[in-house]
XYZ file of C-alpha atoms in Angstrom:
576
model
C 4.555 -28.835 -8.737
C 7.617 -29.524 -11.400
C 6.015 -25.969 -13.173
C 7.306 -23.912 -10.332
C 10.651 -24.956 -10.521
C 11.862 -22.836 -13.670
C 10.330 -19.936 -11.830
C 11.607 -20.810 -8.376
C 15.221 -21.017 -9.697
C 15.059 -17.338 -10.621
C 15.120 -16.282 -7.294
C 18.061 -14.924 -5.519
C 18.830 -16.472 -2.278
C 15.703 -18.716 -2.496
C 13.027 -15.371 -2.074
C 14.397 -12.646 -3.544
C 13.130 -11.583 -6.945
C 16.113 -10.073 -8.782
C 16.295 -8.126 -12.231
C 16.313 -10.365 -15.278
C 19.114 -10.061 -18.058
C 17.552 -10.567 -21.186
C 19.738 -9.822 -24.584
C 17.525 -8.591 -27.605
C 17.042 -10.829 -30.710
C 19.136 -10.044 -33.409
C 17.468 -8.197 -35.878
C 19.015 -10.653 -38.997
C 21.592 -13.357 -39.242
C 24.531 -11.126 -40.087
C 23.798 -9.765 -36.902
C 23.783 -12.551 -34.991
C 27.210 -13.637 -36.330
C 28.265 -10.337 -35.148
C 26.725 -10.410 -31.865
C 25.104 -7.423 -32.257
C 22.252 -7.048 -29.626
C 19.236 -4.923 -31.026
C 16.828 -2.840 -28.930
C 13.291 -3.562 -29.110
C 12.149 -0.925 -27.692
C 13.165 2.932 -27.132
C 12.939 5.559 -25.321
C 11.337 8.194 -27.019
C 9.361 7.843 -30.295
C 8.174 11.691 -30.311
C 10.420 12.095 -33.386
C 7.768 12.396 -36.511
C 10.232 11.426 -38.917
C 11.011 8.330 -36.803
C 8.825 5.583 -38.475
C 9.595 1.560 -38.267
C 8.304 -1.223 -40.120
C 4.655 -1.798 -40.055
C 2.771 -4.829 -41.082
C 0.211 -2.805 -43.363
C 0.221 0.698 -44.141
C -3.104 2.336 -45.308
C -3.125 5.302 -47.543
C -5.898 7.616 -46.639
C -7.613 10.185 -48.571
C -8.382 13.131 -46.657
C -10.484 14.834 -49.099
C -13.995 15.780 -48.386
C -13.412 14.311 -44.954
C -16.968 14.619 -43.056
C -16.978 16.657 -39.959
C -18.499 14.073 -37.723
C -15.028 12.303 -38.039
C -13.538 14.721 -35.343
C -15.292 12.477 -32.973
C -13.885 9.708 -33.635
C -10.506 9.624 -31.479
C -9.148 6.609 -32.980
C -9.184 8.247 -36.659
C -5.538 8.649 -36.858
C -4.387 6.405 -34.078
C -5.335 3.299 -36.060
C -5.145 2.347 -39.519
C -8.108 0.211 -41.656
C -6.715 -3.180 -40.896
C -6.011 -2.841 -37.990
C -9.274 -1.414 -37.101
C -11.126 -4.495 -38.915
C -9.074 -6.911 -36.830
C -10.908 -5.140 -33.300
C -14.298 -7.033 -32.700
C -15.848 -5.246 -30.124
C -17.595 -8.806 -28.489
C -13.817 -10.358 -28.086
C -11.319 -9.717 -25.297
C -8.660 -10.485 -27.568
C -7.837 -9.443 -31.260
C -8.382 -11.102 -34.300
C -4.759 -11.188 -35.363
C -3.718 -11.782 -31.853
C -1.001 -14.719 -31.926
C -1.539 -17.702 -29.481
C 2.174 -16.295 -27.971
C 0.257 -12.789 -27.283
C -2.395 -13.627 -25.743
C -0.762 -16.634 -23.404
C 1.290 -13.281 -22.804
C -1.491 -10.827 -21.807
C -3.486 -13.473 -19.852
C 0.000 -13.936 -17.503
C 0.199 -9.838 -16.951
C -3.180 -9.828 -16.495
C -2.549 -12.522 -13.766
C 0.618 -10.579 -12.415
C -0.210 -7.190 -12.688
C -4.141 -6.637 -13.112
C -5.420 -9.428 -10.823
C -2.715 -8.061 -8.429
C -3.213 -4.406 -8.322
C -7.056 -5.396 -7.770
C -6.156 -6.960 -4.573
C -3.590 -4.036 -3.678
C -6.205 -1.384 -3.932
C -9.034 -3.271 -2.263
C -6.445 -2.993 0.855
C -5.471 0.639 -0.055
C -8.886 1.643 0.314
C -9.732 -0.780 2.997
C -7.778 0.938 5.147
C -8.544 4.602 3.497
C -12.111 4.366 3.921
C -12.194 2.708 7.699
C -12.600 5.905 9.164
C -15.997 7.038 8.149
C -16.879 3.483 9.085
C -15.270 3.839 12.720
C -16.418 7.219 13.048
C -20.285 6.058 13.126
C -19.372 3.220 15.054
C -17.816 4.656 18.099
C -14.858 6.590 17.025
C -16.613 9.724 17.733
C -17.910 9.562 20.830
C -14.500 7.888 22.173
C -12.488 11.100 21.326
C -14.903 13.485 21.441
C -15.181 14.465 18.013
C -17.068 17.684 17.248
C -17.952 19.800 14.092
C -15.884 19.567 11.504
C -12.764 17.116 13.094
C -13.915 14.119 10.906
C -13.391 16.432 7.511
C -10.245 18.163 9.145
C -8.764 14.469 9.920
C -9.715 13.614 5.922
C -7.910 16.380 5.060
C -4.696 15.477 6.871
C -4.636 12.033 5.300
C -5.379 14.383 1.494
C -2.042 16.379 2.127
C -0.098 13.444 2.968
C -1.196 11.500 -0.059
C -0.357 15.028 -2.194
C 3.209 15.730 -0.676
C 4.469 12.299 -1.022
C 3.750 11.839 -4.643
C 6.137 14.112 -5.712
C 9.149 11.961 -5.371
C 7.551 9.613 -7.626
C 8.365 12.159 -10.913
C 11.921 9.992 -10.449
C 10.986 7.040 -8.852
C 8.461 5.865 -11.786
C 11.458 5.582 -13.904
C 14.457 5.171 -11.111
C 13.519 2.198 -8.472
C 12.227 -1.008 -8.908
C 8.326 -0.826 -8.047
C 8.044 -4.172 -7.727
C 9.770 -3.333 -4.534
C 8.610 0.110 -3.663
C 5.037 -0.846 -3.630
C 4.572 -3.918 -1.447
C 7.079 -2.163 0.824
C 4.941 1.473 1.075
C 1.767 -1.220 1.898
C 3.006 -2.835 4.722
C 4.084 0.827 6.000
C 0.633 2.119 5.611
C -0.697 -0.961 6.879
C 1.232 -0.785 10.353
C 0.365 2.761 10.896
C -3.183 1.328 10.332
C -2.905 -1.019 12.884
C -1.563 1.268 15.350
C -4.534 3.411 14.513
C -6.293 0.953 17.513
C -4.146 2.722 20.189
C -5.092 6.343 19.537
C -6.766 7.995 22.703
C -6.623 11.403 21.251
C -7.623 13.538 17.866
C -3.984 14.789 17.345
C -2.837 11.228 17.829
C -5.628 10.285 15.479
C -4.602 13.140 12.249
C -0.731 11.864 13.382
C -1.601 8.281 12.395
C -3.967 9.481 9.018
C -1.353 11.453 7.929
C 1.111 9.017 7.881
C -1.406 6.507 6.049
C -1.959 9.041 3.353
C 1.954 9.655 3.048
C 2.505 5.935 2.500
C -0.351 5.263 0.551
C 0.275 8.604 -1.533
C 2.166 7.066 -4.870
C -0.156 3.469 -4.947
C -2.728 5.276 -7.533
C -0.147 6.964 -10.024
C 2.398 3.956 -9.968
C -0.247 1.154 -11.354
C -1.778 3.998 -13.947
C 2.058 4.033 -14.896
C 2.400 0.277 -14.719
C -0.936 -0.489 -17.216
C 0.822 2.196 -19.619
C 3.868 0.568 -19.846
C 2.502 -3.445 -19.958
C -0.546 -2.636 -22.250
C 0.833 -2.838 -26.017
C -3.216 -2.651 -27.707
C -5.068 1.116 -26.873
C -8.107 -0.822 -26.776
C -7.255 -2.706 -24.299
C -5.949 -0.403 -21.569
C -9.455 0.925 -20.271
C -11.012 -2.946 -19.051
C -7.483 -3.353 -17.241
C -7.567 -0.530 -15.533
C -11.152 -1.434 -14.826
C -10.058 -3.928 -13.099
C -7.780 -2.067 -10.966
C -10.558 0.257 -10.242
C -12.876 -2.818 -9.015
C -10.412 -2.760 -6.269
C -11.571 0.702 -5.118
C -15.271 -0.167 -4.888
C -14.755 -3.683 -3.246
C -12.381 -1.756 -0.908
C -15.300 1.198 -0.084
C -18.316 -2.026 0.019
C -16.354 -4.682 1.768
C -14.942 -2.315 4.506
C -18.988 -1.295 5.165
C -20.108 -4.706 5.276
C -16.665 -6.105 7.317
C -16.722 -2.994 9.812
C -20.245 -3.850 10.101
C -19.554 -7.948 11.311
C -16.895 -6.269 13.316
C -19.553 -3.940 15.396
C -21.655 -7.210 15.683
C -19.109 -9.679 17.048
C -15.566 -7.556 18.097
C -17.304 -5.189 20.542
C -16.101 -5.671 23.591
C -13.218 -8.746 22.793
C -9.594 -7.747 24.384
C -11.213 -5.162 26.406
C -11.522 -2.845 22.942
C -14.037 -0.945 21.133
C -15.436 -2.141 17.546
C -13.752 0.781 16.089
C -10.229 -0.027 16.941
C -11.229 -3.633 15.715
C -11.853 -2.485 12.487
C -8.545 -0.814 12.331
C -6.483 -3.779 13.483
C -8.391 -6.251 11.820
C -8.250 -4.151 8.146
C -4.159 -3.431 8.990
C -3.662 -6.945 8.943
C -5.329 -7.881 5.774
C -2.767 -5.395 4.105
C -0.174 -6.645 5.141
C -0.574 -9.459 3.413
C -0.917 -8.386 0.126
C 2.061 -6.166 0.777
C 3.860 -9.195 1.290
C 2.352 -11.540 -1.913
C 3.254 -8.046 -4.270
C 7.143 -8.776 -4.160
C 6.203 -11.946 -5.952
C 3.209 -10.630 -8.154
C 4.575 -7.407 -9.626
C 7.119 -7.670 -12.583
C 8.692 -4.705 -12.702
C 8.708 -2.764 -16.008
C 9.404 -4.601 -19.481
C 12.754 -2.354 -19.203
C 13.868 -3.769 -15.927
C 11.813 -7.309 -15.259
C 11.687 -9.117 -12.017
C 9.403 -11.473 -12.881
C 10.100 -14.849 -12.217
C 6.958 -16.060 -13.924
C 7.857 -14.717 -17.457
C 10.149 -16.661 -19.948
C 12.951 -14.937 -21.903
C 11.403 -15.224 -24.622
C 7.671 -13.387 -23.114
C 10.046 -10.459 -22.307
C 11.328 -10.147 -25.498
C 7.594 -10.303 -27.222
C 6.488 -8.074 -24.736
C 9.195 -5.317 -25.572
C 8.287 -6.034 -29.743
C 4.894 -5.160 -28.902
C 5.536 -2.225 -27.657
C 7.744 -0.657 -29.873
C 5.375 -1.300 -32.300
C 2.949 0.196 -30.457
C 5.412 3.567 -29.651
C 5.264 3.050 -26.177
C 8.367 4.249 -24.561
C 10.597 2.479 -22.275
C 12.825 3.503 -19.424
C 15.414 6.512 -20.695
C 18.758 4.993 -20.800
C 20.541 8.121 -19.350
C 20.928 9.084 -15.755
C 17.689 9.607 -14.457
C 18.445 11.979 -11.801
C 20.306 14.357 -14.053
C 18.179 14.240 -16.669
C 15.326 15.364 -14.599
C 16.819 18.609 -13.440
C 17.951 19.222 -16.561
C 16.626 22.349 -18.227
C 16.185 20.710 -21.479
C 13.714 17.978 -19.932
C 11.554 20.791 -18.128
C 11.557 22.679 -21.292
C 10.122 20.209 -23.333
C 7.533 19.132 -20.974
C 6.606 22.541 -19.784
C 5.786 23.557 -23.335
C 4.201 20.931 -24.272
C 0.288 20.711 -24.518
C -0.096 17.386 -21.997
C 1.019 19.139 -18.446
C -1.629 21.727 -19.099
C -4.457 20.121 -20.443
C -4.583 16.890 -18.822
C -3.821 18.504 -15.619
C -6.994 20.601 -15.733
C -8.714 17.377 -16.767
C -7.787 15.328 -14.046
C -8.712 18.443 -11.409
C -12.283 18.082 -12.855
C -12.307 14.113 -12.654
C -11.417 13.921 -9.052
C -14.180 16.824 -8.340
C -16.826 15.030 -9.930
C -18.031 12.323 -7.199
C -19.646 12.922 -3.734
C -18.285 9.264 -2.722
C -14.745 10.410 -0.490
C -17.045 12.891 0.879
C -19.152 10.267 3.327
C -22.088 12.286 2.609
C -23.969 8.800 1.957
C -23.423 7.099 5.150
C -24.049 10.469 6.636
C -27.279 10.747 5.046
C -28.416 7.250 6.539
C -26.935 7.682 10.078
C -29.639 11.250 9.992
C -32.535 9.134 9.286
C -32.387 7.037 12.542
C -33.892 4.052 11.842
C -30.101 1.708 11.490
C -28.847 -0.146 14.369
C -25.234 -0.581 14.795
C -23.602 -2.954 12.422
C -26.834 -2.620 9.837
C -25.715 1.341 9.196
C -22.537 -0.316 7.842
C -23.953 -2.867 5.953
C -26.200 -0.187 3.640
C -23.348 1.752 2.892
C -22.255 -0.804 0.769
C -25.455 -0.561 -1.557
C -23.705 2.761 -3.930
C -19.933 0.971 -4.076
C -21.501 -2.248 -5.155
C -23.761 -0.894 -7.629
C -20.387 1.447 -8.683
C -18.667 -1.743 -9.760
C -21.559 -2.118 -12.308
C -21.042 1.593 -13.634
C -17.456 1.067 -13.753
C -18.122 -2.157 -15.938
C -20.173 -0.740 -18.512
C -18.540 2.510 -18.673
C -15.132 0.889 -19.287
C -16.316 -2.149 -21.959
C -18.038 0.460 -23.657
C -15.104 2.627 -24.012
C -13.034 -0.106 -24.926
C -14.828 -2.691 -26.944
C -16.260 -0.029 -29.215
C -13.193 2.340 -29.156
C -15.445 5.206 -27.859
C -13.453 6.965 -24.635
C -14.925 10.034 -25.216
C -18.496 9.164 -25.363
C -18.245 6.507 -22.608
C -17.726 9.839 -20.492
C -19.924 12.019 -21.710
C -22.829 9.127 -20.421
C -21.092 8.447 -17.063
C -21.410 12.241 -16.185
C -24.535 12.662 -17.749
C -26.261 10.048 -15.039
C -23.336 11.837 -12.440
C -24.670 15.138 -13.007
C -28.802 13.558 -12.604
C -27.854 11.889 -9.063
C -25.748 15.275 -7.753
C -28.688 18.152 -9.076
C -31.229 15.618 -7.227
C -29.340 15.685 -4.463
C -28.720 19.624 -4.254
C -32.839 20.479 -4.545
C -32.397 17.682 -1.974
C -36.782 18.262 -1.273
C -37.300 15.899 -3.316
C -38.944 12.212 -2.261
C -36.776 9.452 -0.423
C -37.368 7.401 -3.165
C -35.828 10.172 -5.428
C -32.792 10.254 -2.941
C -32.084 6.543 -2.840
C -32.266 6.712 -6.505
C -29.786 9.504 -7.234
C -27.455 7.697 -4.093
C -27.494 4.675 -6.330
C -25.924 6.920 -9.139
C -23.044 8.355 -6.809
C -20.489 6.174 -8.021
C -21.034 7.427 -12.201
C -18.748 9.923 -10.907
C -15.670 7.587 -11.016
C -16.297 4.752 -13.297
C -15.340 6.694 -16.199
C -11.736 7.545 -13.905
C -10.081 4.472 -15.656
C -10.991 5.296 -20.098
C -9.431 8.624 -18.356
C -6.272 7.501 -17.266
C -5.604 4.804 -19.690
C -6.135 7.773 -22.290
C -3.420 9.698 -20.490
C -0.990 6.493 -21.098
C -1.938 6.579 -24.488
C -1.325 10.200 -25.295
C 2.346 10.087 -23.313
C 2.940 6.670 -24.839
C 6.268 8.295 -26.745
C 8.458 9.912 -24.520
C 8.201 7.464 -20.775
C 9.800 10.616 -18.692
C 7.552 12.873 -19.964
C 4.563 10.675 -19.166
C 5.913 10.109 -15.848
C 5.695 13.726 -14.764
C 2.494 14.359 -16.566
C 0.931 11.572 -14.309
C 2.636 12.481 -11.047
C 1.577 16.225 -11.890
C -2.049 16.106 -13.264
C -2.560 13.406 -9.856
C -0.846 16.060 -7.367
C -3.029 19.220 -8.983
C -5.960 16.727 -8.847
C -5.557 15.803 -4.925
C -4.368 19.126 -4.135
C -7.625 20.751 -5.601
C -9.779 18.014 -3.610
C -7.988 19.073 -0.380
C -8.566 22.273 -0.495
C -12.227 22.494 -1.376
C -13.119 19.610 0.664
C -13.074 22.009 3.648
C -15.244 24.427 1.453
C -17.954 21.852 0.328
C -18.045 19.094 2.028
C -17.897 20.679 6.056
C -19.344 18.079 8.588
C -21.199 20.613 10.249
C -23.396 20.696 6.754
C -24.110 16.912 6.706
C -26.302 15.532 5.161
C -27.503 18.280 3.311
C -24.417 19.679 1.273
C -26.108 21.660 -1.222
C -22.107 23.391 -2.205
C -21.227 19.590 -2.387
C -23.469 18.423 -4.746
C -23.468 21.471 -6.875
C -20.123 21.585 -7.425
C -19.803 18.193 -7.877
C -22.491 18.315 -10.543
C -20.584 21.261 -11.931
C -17.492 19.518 -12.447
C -18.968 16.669 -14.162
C -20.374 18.990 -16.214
C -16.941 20.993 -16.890
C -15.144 17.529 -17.520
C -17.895 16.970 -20.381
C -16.330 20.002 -22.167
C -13.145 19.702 -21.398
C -12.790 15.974 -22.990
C -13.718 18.354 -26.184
C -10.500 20.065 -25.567
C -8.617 16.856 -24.990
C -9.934 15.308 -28.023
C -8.912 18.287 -30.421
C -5.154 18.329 -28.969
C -4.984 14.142 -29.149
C -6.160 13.512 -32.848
C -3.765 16.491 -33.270
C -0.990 14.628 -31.836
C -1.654 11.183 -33.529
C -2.564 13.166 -37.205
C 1.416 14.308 -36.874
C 2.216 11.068 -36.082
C -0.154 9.196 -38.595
C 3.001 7.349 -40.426
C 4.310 5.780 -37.467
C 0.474 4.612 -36.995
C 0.569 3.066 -40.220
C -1.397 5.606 -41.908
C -0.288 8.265 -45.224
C -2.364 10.937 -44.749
C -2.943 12.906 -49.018
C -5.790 14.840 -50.380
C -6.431 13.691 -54.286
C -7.774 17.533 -54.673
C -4.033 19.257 -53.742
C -1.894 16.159 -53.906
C -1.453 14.096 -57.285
C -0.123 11.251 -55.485
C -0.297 10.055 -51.611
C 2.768 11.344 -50.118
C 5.948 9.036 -49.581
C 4.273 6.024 -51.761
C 7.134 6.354 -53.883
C 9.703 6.456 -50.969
C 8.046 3.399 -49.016
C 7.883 1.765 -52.158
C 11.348 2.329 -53.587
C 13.278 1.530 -49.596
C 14.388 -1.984 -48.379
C 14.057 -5.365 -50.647
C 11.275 -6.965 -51.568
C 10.132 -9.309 -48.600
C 10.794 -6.145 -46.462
C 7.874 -4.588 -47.809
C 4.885 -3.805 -45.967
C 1.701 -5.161 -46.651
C 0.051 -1.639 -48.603
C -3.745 -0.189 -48.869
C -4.969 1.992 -50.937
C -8.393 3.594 -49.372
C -10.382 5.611 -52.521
C-alpha cells in the first residue's frame, strides 16, 4: 500500500482534498534564474493574431479547393501531420508520449470512470418513478390521468431553474465539491420519497430531486471540455459518461423489478417505496467516493492522485490545444459586466447551439415512458417481469451510443455520425406514429428508441470544442443551450406526451421524428459557422491558409521564417 502514501499526504486533516499549488515551468533558464513563473495556459485564445509555437506548421493551398471539403469539419481544425498521426483503430495517438497517455488513462480513471458511476445514480433515482408507478405507486395515491406526466414535469422545472446559478459556479466553486455534495442532497430527498402518502407530497419530493440533480449534466460536459486536450478524443469520453445514463434507465428496470419480487411486503412497506429507499442509498455512496474521484479543473486541482509534474503536462496540452482555463479576474463582476454579455450575446454560439441542443433533447421518446407504457397495455407481464423488459431499449442504447460515438471519433466524422443516429431515430418514431403496423414492427422500432440520444455526446463534446477559447463564454453557452433545451422539453411534454394518450402518442412520435429530422439540418448550420470559426483561426491550428492563383507566396512564410533563432523553429510543410 506504500503507493497511497504520496497521495494520502495531500490531504488536509487526513480527508479533506484541498487545492494544489503548482508553480509553472520556466519557460528558459534565464527565467528560472529570475524566478519568473510562466503560464501554461490562458484564459482566452479568441485573439486571431494570438498564435504560439507549434511543432509543425502546414502551408495549405486553397486553390481549386473541391466542394466536398465543406464536409469535412476537421479541415481547418487540424493540420496534415497532425492528421497522419490519428489512426482511427488506436485509442491513443501516434505521437502520444508515454507521459500523455499514463496522463489520460489516470483522468480517464478520475473523471470518466467516475462520472459513469455518478450518472448511473443520477438516473437511478430520475427514472424510479415510471418504475414505481407500474408497480404500485399508482394505485397507493390514487393517481389519475395525467398526474404521472404532471409529477415529470415538476421534477423538469426544478432541473431548469437550478441550472442557472451554474453560469458562475462552472468557473467560481470547486466542483469537486459541489457535485458529490448536490448527490447526496438528491439522494436523501430520494429516500424520503418512501414516506409520501400523498401526490402533492409526491411533486414536493420530485421537485426537489430535479433541483439538486439540475447542474450534474452541464458540469461533467464542462469537466470533459476542460480535461480533454485531443478533439478526437472528447466524443468516446463522453460516451462513457453517457453509458451511465442507459445503465441508470436498464439497471433501475431490472433492480425495481428484484425489488417487486422480494421487498413487497418487508418493514410493513410497499415495493414501490423499496425501490426508492433502496436506489437513495446507492447514491449516496457515490456522492461520498466523488470528493475523492473528481480533480477539480487543471486551473484549480484537488487531486491527490496527480503529480506536480501531470498538472503541469496537463495545462501544456491544453494551451496547445487553445483550450481556455479559468479567467483570472473576479468572476462575479465579470459576469455582470456589460462587456462579457456583449461579447457573448453577439456572438454566433448562444444562438446556434442553443437551437441545436432544443432539437437534441426533442429527438427521443425514452423520458417519455411511452415504452414501459406500451408493455404494461398489452397485459400479458406479471409484476417484477414488466420491469425486467423495460430494460431491453436502454441496453441495446448502450450499443447505439458505442458505435455512434467511435465512429464520430475514430474517423473524425461528428457530423455524419449524426446524420445515421437520426436517420434509424426518425425509422423507429414514423413506425411508431402509423403505430398499425405488426408487433413485430413495434418491438423493432422500440429497439431503435435509444438512436435518439447516442449521438447526445459527438454533440456536446463538439460544443467544448467550438467554446474551447474563451472558458466564460463556454460556460454560459452550456448552461444556456442546456436550460433552453430542458425548458423546451417541459413545456411540450404536457403537449405530446399526456398520460391520458398512452401508449399510442401519435404527437409524441411525430414530433419526435420531426426533431430528429430538424437536428439533421441544423448540424448543416453548425458545420458552416464552425469551419468558419477554425478557418479564422487556422494559424493557431498550425495551418497558413494562400491561394497560388491570387497570392505569389503563402502568407507569413517570410515572417515565421525570419522570427526566433534557429532551434526555435517549427518543423514546416509545404502542401502543393
Amino acid at each position: 500500500m506504500s503507493f497511497l502514501k504520496e497521495p494520502l499526504s495531500r490531504l488536509k486533516w487526513g480527508f479533506i482534498p484541498v487545492r494544489r499549488i503548482v508553480d509553472e515551468d520556466p519557460d528558459t533558464p534565464e527565467d528560472a534564474e529570475a524566478e519568473t513563473k510562466i503560464s501554461l495556459q490562458d484564459s482566452n485564445y479568441e485573439d486571431a493574431q494570438k498564435t504560439d509555437e507549434v511543432e509543425s506548421l502546414e502551408y495549405r493551398d486553397e486553390a481549386n479547393r473541391p466542394w466536398w471539403k465543406f464536409f469535412d469539419e476537421y479541415e481547418y481544425r487540424v493540420n496534415k501531420q497532425t492528421r497522419q498521426n490519428h489512426k482511427w483503430y488506436k485509442w491513443f495517438d501516434e505521437n502520444d508520449t508515454p507521459a500523455e497517455r499514463k496522463l489520460m488513462w489516470k483522468i480517464d480513471i478520475l473523471l470518466t470512470l467516475y462520472s459513469l458511476v455518478a450518472y448511473w445514480a443520477k438516473y437511478l433515482d430520475q427514472t424510479n418513478l415510471n418504475n414505481a408507478y407500474v408497480a404500485g405507486l399508482k394505485e397507493s395515491l390514487d393517481m389519475k390521468g395525467n398526474d404521472l406526466v404532471d409529477t415529470q414535469v415538476l421534477f423538469s422545472i426544478g432541473n431548469i431553474v437550478f441550472q442557472l446559478p451554474f453560469i458562475y459556479v462552472l468557473n467560481g466553486l470547486p466542483l469537486n465539491y459541489v457535485l458529490p455534495l448536490l448527490d447526496i442532497c438528491w439522494s436523501a430527498f430520494t429516500i424520503g420519497t418512501y414516506k409520501v402518502t400523498s401526490l402533492a407530497q409526491l411533486k414536493a419530493l420530485r421537485f426537489l430531486v430535479g433541483t439538486f440533480e439540475a447542474p450534474i449534466y452541464l458540469s461533467y460536459m464542462y469537466l470533459f471540455g476542460t480535461f480533454i486536450f485531443n478533439p478526437a478524443m472528447i466524443a468516446r469520453r463522453t460516451m462513457v459518461f453517457y453509458f451511465g445514463q442507459f445503465l441508470g434507465i436498464l439497471t433501475s428496470g431490472l433492480l425495481s423489478g428484484a425489488i417487486v419480487r422480494a421487498f413487497e411486503g418487508i418493514g410493513g412497506l410497499e415495493a414501490w417505496r423499496w425501490i426508492f429507499i433502496i436506489d437513495g442509498i446507492i447514491s449516496i455512496a457515490v456522492g461520498v467516493l466523488g470528493f475523492y474521484m473528481l480533480p477539480g479543473t487543471p486551473t484549480d486541482c484537488y487531486s491527490i492522485w496527480l503529480s506536480d509534474d501531470e498538472i503541469r503536462l496537463l495545462r501544456r496540452k491544453l494551451k496547445q490545444n487553445h483550450t481556455a482555463g479559468r479567467p483570472q479576474v473576479n468572476l462575479f463582476t465579470s459576469l455582470f459586466s456589460m462587456e462579457t454579455w456583449k461579447l457573448i450575446l453577439t456572438s454566433w454560439e448562444i444562438y446556434v447551439l442553443a437551437v441545436w441542443n432544443i432539437l437534441v433533447c426533442n429527438n427521443n421518446n425514452g423520458a417519455s415512458g411511452a415504452y414501459i407504457l406500451w408493455l404494461k397495455s398489452l397485459n400479458r407481464f406479471d409484476a417484477g417481469s414488466l420491469q425486467d423488459y423495460s430494460a431491453l431499449t436502454p441496453g441495446l442504447g448502450l450499443v447505439w451510443l458505442l458505435l455512434t460515438c467511435m465512429y464520430a471519433d475514430m474517423f473524425q466524422l461528428r457530423c455524419t455520425a449524426i446524420w445515421l443516429s437520426q436517420a434509424f431515430n426518425i425509422t423507429g418514431n414514423v413506425i411508431l406514429a402509423v403505430w398499425n403496423v405488426p408487433e413485430r414492427a413495434k418491438w423493432f422500432a422500440w429497439c431503435l428508441q435509444y438512436f435518439g440520444w447516442a449521438m447526445a455526446p459527438v454533440l456536446y463534446s463538439w460544443q467544448s470544442d467550438i467554446c474551447r477559447r474563451d472558458a466564460q463564454k463556454r460556460a454560459v453557452v452550456l448552461v444556456i443551450m442546456n436550460l433552453l433545451g430542458l425548458g423546451s422539453t417541459a413545456w411540450m411534454t404536457v403537449i405530446v406526451w399526456r398520460t391520458v394518450e398512452a401508449p399510442r402518442f401519435l404527437k409524441g412520435y411525430s414530433f419526435t421524428a420531426a426533431s430528429a429530422f430538424g437536428l439533421c439540418i441544423w448540424t448543416l448550420v453548425v458545420m458552416y459557422f464552425y469551419r468558419k470559426q477554425e478557418r479564422k483561426y487556422a494559424r493557431q491550428n498550425g495551418i497558413v491558409l494562400y491561394n497560388s492563383i491570387t497570392d505569389p507566396e503563402p502568407t507569413h512564410i517570410e515572417e515565421v521564417e525570419s522570427s526566433g533563432s534557429e532551434e526555435k523553429k517549427p518543423n514546416k510543410e509545404r502542401i502543393e
